CSV table of C-alpha atoms and ligand atoms in Angstrom, one decimal:
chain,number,residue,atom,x,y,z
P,8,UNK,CA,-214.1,1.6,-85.1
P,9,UNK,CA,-215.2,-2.2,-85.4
P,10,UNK,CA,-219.0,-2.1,-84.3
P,11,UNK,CA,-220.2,-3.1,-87.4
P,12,UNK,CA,-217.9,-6.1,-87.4
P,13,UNK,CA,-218.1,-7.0,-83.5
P,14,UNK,CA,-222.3,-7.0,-84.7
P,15,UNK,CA,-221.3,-9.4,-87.8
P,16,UNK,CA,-219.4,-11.7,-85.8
P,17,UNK,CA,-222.0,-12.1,-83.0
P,18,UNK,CA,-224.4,-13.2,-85.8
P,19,UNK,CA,-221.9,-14.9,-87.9
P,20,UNK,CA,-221.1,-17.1,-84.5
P,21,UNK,CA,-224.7,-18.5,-84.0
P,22,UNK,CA,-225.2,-20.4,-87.5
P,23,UNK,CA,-221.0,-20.9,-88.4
P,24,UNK,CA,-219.0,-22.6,-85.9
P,25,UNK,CA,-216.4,-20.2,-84.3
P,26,UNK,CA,-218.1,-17.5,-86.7
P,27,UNK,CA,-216.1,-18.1,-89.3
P,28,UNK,CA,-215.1,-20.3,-92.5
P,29,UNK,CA,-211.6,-21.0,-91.9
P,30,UNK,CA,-210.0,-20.7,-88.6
P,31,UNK,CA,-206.8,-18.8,-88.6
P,32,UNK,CA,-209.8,-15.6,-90.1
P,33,UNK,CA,-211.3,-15.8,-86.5
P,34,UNK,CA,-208.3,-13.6,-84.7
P,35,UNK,CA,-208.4,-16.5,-81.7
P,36,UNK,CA,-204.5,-16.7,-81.2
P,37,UNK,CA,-204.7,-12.5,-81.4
P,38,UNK,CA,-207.6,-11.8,-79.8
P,39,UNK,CA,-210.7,-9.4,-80.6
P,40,UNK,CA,-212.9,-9.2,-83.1
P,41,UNK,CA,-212.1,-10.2,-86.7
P,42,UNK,CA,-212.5,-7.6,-89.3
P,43,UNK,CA,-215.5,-8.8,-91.8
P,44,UNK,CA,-214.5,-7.2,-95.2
P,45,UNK,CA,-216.9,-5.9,-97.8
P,46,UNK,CA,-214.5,-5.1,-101.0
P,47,UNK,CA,-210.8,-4.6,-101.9
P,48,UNK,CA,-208.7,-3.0,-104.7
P,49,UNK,CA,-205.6,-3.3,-105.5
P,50,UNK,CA,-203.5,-3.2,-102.3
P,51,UNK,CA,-206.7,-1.8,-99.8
P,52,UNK,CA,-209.0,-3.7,-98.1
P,53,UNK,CA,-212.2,-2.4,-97.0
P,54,UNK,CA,-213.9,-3.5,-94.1
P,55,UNK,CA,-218.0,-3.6,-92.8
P,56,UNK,CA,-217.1,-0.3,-91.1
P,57,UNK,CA,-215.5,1.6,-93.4
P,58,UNK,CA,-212.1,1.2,-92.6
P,59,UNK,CA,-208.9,1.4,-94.8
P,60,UNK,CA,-206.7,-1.3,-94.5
P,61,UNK,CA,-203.0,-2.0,-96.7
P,62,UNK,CA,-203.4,-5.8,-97.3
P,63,UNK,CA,-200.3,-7.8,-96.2
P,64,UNK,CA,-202.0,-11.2,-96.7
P,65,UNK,CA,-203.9,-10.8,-100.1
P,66,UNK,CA,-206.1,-13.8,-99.5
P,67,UNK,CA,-203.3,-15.5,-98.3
P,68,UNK,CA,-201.5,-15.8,-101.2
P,69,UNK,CA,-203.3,-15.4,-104.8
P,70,UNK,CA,-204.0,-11.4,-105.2
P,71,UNK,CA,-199.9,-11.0,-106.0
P,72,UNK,CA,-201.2,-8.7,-108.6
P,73,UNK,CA,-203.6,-6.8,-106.2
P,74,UNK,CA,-207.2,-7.5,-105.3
P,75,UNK,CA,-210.2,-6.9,-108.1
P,76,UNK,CA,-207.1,-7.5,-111.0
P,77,UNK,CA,-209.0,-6.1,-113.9
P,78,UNK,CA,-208.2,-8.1,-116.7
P,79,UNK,CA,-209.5,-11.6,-114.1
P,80,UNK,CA,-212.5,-9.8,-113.2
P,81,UNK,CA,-213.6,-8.9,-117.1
P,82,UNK,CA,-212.6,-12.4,-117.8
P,83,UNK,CA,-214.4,-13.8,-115.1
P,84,UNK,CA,-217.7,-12.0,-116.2
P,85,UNK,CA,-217.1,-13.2,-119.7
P,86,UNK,CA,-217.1,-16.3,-119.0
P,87,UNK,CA,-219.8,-16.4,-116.2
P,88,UNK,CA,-222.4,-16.2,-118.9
P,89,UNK,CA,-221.3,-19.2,-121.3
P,90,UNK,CA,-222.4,-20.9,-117.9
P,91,UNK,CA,-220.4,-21.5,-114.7
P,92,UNK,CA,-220.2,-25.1,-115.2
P,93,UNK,CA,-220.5,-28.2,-117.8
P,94,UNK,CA,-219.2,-31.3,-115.9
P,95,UNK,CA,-217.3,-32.1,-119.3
P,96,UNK,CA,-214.2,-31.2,-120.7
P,97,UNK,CA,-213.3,-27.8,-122.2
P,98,UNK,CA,-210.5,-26.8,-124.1
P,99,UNK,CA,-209.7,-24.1,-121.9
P,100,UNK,CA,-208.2,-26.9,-118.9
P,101,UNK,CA,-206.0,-27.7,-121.9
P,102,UNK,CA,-204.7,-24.1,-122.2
P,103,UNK,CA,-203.8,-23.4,-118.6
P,104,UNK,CA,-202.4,-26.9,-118.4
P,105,UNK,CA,-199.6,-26.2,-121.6
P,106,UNK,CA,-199.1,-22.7,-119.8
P,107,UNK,CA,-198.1,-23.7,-116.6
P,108,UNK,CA,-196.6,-27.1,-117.9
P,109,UNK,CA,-194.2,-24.3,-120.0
P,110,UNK,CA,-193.7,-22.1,-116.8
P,111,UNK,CA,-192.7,-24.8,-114.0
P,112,UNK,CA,-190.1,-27.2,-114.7
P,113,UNK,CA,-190.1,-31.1,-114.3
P,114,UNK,CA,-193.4,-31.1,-115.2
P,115,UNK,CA,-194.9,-32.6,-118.2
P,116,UNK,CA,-198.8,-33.2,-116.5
P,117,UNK,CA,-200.7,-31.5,-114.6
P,118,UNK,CA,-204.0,-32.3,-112.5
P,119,UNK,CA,-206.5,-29.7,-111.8
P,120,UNK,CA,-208.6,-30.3,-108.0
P,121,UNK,CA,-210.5,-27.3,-106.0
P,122,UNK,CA,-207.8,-26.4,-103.1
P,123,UNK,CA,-204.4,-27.1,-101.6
P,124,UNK,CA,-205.5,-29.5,-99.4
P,125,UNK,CA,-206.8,-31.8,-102.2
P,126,UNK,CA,-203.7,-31.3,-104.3
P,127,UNK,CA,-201.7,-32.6,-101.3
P,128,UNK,CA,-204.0,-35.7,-100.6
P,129,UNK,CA,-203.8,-36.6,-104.4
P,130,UNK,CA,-200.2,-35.9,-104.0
P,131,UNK,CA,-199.7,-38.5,-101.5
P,132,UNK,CA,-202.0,-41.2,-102.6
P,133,UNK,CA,-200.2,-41.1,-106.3
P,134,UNK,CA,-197.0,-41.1,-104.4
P,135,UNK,CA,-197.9,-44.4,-102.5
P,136,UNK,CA,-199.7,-45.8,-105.4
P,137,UNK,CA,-197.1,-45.5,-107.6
P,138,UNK,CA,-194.1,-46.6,-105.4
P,139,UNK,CA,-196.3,-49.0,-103.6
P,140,UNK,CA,-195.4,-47.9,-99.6
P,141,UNK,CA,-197.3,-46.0,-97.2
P,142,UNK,CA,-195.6,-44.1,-95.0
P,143,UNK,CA,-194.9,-40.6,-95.7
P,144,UNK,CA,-192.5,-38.1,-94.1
P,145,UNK,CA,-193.6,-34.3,-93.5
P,146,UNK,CA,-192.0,-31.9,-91.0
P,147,UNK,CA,-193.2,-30.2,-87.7
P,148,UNK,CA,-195.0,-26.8,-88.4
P,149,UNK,CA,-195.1,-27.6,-92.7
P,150,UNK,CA,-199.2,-27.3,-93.4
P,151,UNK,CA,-200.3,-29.3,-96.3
P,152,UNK,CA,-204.1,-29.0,-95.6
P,153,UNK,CA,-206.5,-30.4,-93.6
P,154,UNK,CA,-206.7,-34.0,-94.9
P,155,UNK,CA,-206.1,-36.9,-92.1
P,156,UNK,CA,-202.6,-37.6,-92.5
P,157,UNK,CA,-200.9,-34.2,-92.8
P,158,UNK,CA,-202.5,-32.5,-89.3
P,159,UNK,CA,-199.9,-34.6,-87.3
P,160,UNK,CA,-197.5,-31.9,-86.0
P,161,UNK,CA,-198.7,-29.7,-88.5
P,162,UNK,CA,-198.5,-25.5,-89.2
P,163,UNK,CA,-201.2,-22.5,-89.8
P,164,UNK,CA,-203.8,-22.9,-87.5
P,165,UNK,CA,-203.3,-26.0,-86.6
P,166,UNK,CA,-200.2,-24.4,-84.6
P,167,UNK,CA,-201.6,-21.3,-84.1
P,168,UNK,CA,-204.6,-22.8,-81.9
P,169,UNK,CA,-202.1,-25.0,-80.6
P,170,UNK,CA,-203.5,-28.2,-80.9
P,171,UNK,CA,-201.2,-31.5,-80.3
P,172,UNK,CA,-203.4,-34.3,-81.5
P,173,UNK,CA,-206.3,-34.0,-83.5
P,174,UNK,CA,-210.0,-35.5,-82.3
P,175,UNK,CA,-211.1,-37.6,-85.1
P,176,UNK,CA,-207.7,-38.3,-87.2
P,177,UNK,CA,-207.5,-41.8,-86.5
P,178,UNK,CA,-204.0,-43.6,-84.8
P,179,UNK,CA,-203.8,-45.6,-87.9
P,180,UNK,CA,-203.6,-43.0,-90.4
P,181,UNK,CA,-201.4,-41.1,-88.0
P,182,UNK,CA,-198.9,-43.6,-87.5
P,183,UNK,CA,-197.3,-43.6,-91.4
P,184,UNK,CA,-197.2,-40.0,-91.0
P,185,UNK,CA,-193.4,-39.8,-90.1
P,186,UNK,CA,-192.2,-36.1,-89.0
P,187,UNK,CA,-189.4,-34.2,-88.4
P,188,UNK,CA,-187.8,-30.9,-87.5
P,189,UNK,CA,-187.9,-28.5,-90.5
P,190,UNK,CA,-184.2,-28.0,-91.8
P,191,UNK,CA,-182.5,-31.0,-90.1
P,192,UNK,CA,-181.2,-33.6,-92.4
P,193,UNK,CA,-180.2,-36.1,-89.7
P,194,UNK,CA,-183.5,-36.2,-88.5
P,195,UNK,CA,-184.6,-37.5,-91.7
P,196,UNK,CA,-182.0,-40.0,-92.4
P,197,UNK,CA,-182.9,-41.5,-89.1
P,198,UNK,CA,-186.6,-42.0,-90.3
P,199,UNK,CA,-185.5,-43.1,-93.6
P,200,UNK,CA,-182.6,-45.5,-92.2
P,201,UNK,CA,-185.7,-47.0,-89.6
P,202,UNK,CA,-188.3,-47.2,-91.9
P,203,UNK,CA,-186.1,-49.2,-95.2
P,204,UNK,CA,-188.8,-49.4,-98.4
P,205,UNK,CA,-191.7,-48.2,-96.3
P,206,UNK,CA,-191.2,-44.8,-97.0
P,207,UNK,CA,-193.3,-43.0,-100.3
P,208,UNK,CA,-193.2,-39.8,-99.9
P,209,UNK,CA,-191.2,-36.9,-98.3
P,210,UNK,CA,-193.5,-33.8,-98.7
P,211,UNK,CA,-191.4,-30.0,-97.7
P,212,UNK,CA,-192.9,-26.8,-98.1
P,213,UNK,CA,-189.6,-25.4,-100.3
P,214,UNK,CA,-189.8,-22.4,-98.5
P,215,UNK,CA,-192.1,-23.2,-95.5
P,216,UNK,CA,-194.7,-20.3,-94.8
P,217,UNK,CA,-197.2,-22.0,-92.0
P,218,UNK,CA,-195.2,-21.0,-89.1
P,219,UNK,CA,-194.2,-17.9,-90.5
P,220,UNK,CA,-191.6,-17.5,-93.1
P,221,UNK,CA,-189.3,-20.0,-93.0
P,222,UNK,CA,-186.3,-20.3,-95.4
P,223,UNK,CA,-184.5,-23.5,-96.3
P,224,UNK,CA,-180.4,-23.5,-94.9
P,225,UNK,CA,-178.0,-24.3,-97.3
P,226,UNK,CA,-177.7,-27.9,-98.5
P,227,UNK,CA,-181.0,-29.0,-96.3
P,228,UNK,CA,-183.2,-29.0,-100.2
P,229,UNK,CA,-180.1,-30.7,-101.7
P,230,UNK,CA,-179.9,-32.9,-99.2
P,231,UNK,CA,-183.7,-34.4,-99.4
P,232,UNK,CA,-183.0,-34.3,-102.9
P,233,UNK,CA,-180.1,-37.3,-102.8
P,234,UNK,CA,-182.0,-39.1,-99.7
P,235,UNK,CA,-184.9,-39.4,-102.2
P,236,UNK,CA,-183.1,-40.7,-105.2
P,237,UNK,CA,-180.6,-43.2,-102.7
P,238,UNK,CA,-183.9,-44.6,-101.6
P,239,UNK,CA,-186.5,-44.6,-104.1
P,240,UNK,CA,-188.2,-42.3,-102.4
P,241,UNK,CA,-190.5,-39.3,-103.8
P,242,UNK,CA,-189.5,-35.6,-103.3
P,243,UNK,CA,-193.1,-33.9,-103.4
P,244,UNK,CA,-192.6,-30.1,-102.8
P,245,UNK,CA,-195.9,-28.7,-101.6
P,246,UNK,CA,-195.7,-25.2,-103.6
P,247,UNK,CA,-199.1,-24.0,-102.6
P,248,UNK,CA,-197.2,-21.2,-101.5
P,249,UNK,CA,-194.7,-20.7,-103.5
P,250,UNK,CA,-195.8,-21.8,-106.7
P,251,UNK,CA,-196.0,-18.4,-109.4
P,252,UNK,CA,-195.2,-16.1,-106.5
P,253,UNK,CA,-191.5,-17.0,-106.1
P,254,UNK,CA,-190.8,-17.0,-109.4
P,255,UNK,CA,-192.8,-18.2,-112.7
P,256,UNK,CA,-191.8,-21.7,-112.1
P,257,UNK,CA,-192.0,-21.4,-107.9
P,258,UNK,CA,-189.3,-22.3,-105.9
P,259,UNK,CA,-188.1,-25.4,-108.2
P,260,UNK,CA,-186.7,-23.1,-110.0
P,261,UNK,CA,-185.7,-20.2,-107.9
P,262,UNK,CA,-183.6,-22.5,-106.1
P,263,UNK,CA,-182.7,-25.0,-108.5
P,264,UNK,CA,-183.7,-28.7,-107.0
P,265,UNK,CA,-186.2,-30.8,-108.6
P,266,UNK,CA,-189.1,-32.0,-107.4
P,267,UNK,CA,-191.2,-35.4,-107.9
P,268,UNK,CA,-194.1,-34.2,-107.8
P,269,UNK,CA,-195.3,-30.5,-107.1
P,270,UNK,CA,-198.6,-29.0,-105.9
P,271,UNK,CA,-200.3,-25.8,-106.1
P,272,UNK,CA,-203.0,-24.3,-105.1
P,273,UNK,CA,-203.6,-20.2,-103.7
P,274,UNK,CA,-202.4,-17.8,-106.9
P,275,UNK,CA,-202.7,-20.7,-109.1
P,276,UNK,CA,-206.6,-19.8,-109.3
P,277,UNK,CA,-206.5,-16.0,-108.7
P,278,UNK,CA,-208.8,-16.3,-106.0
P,279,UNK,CA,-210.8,-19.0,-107.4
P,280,UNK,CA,-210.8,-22.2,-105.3
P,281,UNK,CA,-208.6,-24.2,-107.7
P,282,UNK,CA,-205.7,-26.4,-106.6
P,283,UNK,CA,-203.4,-28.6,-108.9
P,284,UNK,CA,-200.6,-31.6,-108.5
P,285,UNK,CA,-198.0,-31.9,-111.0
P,286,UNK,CA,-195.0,-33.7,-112.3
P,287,UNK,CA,-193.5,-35.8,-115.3
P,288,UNK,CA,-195.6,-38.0,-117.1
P,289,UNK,CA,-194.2,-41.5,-115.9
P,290,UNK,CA,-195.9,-40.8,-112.4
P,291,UNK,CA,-198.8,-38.4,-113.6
P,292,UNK,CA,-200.2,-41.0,-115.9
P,293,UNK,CA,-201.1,-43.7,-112.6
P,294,UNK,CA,-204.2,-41.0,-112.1
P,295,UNK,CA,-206.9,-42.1,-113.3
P,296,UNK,CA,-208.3,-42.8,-115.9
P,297,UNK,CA,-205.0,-43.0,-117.4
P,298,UNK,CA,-204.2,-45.1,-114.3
P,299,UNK,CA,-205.7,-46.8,-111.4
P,300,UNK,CA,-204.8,-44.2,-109.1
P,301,UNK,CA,-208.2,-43.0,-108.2
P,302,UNK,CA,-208.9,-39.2,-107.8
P,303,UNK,CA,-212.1,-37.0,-109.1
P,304,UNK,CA,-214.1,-33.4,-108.8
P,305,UNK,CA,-217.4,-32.9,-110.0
P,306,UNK,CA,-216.1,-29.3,-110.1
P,307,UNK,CA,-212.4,-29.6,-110.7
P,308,UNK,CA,-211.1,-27.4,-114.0
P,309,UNK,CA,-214.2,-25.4,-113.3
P,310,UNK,CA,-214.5,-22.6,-116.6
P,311,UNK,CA,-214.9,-19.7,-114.3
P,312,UNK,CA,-211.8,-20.6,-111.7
P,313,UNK,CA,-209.5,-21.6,-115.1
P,314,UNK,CA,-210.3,-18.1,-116.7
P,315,UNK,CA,-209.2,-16.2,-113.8
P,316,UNK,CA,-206.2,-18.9,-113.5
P,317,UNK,CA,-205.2,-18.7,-117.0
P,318,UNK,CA,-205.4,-14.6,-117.0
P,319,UNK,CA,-203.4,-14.2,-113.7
P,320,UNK,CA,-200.6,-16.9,-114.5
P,321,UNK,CA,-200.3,-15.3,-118.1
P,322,UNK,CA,-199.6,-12.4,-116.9
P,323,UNK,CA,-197.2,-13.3,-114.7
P,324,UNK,CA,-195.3,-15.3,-117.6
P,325,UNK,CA,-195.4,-12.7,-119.8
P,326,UNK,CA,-194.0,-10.0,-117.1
P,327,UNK,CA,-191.1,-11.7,-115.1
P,328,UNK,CA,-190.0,-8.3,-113.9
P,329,UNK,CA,-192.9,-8.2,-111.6
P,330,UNK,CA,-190.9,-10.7,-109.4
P,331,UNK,CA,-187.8,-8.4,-109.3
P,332,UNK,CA,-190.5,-5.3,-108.3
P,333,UNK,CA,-191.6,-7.5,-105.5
P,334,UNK,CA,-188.3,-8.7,-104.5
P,335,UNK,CA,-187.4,-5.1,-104.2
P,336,UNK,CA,-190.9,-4.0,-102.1
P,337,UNK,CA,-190.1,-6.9,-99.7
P,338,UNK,CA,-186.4,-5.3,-99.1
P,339,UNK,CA,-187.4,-2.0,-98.8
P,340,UNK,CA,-190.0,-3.2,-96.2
P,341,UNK,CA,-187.5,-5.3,-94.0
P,342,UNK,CA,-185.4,-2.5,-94.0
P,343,UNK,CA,-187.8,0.0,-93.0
P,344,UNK,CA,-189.4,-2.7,-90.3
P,345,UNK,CA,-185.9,-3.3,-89.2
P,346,UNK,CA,-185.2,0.5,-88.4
P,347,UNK,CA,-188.8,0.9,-86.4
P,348,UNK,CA,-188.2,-2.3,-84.6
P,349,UNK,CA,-184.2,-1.3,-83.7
P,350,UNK,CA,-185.2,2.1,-82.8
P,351,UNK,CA,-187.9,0.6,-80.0
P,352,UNK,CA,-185.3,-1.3,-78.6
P,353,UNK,CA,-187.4,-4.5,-79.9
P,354,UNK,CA,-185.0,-7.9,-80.4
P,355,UNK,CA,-186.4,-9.5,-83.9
P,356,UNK,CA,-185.9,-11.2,-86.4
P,357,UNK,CA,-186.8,-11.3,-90.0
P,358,UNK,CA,-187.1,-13.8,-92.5
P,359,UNK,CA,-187.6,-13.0,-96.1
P,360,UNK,CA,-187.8,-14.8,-99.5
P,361,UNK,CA,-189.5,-12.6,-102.2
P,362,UNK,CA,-192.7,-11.4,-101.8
P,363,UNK,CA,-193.3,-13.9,-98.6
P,364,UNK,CA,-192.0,-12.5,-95.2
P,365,UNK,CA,-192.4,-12.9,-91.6
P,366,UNK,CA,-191.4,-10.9,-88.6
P,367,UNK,CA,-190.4,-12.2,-84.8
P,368,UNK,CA,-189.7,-11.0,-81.8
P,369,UNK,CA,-186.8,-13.1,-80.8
P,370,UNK,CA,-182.6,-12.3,-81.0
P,371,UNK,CA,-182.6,-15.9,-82.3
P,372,UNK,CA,-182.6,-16.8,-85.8
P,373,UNK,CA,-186.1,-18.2,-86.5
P,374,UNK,CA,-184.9,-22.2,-88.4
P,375,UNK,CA,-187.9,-24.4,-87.8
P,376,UNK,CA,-191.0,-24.9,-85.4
P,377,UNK,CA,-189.5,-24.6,-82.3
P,378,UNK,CA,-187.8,-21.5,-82.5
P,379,UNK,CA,-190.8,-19.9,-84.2
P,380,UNK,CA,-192.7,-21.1,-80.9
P,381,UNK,CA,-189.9,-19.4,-78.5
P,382,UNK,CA,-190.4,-16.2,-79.9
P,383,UNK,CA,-192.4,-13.9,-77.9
P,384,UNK,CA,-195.8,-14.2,-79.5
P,385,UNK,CA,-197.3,-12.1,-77.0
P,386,UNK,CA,-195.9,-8.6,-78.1
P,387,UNK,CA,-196.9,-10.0,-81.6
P,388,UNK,CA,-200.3,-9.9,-80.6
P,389,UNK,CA,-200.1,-6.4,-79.4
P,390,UNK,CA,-198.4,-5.8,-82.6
P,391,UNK,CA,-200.6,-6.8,-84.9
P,392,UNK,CA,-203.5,-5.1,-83.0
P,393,UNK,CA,-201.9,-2.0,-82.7
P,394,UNK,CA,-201.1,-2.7,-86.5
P,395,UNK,CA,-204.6,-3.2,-87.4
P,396,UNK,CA,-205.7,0.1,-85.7
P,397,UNK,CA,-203.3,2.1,-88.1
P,398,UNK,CA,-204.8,0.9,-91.0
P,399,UNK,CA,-202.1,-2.5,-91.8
P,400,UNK,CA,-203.5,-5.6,-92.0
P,401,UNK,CA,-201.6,-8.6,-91.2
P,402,UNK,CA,-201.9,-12.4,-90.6
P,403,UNK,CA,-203.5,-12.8,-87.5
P,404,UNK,CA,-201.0,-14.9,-85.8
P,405,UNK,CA,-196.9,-15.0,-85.7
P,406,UNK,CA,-197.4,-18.8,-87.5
P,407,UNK,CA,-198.2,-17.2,-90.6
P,408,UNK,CA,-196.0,-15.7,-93.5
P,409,UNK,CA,-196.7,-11.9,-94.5
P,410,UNK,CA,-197.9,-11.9,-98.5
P,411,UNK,CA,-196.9,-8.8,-100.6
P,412,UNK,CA,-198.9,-7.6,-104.2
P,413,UNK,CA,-197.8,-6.2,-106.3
P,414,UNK,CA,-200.2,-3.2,-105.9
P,415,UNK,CA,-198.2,-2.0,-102.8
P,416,UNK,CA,-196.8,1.8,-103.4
P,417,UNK,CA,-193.7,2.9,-102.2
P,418,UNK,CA,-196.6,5.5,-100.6
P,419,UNK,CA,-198.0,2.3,-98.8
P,420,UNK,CA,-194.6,0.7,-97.5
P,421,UNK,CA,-193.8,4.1,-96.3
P,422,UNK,CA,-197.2,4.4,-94.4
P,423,UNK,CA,-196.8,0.5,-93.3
P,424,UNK,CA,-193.3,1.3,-91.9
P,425,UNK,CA,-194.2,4.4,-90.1
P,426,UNK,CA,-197.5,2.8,-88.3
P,427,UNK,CA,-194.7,-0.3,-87.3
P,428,UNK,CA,-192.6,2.8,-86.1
P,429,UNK,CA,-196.0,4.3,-83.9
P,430,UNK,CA,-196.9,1.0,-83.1
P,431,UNK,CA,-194.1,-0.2,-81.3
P,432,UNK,CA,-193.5,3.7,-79.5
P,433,UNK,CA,-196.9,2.6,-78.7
P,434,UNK,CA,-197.0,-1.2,-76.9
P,435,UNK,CA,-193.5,-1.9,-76.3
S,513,LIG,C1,-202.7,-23.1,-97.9
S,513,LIG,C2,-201.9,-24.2,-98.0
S,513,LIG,C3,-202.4,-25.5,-98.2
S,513,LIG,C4,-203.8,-25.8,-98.2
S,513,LIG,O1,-204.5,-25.2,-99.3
S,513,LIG,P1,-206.1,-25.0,-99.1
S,513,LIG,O2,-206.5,-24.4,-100.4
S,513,LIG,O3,-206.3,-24.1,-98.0
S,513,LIG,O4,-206.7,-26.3,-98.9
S,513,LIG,C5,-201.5,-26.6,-98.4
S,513,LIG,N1,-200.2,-26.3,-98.4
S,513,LIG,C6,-199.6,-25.1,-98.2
S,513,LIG,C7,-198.2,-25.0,-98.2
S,513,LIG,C8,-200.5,-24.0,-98.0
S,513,LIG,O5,-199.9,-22.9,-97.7
């Protein structure tokens, strides 16, 4: 069933270390072989053997409207022969810029950089440039890339590999990353009580999706919110996630607290490697050259990753009732997982916020890190093999939040449900 991909991997594993690109893809906290894929449409993935798969991770984010989107692909082929790069400006990076400054609030600027991770790193040097402190705080489990300062304590597969401190992040950069529990507001007044006007930044993942799906409690947004503005301090809310696949304007406005700063990265470039930090013009304008904070890309606003941008985002602006379709995909799912687990006799627990959901196998209500840790990961392993074998593909690990498109038929919930149903008959 996986030959040609147990082949792939063995080759893949002798010039890439681990085999792979990024290393959540390699199946390690699972086990087996990861699936190499060859194409996808819409909600079906296809892998090197054949195989069918409903996609619950949709590149982890971006194909909300389903893989191979036509109206990104045409435009990406358009524009791939004017040339795939100029190293100047274009008016195009203006466009996407007014659209999405006109679909996310509290912003008036926006910065264009080629991932998440950058977009977080810029986030917190323009945060500590502009207010002149160092120290940031971040919370256990919250992923905001792989630069130096945020892999302290941090999500994805940083958790999922289960590594505590990291070979080659330095003590020094470490030590002004200050951390606490997801969702607990005393634990942050502490911080900020012990660390007076040292404090830049507090970066939050609004709805935190790197150790599964985690939702914010009542009040614990607010209450960041008024610790920021009682202490001059920066609410950056990392919407990498969140951003366009919430709602048009990402969590900030689903929920209703404003942010400093924002970043994005994931659906913002439809697939493209394209990441962004945002916010009102009075910070945004210390980047350079407008400023002195420093920050550059020899292939940041790249024509090719903007046109796919641009097409995905408009559609999304010009549609908003694709959020309420999702909404009401995600419900039906949850219900339907909820009735397969139950009738097992499996404890869980699901978290859902829109399109973005996560199951556990735990009585416990999943809040933060620890209890995502405490739930038993092993028969999610089982799970999501047993999954894979019926033709679902989920993330490979219980750290990660599920992704929905669009694309996804009442036909495919229905299918998804019933192999959760077989599956669990199957392993429990
Ligand atoms: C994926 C992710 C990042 C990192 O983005 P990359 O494009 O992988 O560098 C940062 N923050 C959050 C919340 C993410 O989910």
């Amino acid at each position: 069933m996986y030959s040609k991909s147990e082949m792939l991997f063995g080759k893949a594993k002798q010039v890439i270390p681990g085999g792979v690109n990024s290393p959540v893809r390699a199946f390690k906290s699972v086990g087996g072989t990861p699936v190499f894929m060859e194409r996808a449409k819409g909600s079906y993935m296809y892998d090197a053997d054949g195989n069918r798969y409903i996609d619950y991770i949709n590149s982890w984010g971006p194909m909300i409207l389903g893989h191979a989107y036509e109206p990104v692909v045409k435009a990406i082929q358009e524009y791939a022969t004017y040339s795939t790069s100029f190293g100047a400006p274009t008016a195009l990076e203006t466009k996407i810029a007014e659209l999405i400054v006109g679909m996310v609030p509290n912003i008036d600027m926006i910065r264009m950089v080629n991932s998440g991770t950058e977009a977080c790193m810029t986030a917190i040097r323009l945060a500590r440039g502009y207010t002149g402190r160092n120290k940031f705080i971040k919370f256990e489990g919250c992923y905001h890339g792989h630069a130096d300062a945020f892999l302290v304590s941090a999500g994805s597969g940083v958790a999922t590999l289960g590594i505590q401190s990291i070979p080659g992040v330095t003590a020094a950069v470490a030590d002004d990353t200050l951390t606490a529990p997801y969702n607990n507001l005393p634990a942050v007044e502490e911080l900020v009580a012990e660390n007076i006007n040292q404090i830049a930044a507090i970066i939050v993942e609004p709805v935190a999706g790197n150790m599964g799906c985690i939702l914010p409690q009542p009040g614990f947004l607010e209450g960041l919110r008024q610790i920021c503005d009682a202490n001059n301090i920066l609410l950056i809310f990392d919407e990498v996630m969140t951003g366009f696949r919430l709602a048009r304007g990402g969590a900030q406005e689903l929920l209703g607290i404003r942010a400093d700063l924002v970043t994005f990265g994931k659906i913002i470039g439809a697939g493209m490697p394209v990441g962004a930090v945002a916010g009102p013009k009075e910070i945004m304008e210390n980047l350079a050259p407008a400023g002195k904070v420093y920050q550059a890309g020899t292939l940041s606003g790249n024509p090719i990753a903007m046109i796919a941008g641009y097409t995905l985002l408009q559609t999304l602006n010009d549609h908003p009732v694709i959020y309420q379709e999702l909404q009401e995909k995600a419900t039906y799912l949850v219900n339907g997982l909820k009735e397969a687990f139950g009738a097992a006799g499996v404890v869980h627990s699901i978290n859902q916020m829109g399109s973005m959901l996560s199951a556990h196998f735990t009585e416990y209500p999943i809040v933060d890190f620890s209890s995502a840790s405490a739930a038993n990961n092993e028969l999610f392993k089982r799970f999501f093999h047993a999954m894979l074998d019926r033709g679902i593909y989920l993330p490979p690990s219980a750290f990660e939040s599920w992704f929905m498109s669009n694309t996804l038929t009442l036909g495919d919930l229905d299918e998804t449900i019933a192999a959760a149903k077989s599956a669990m008959q199957a392993i429990k």
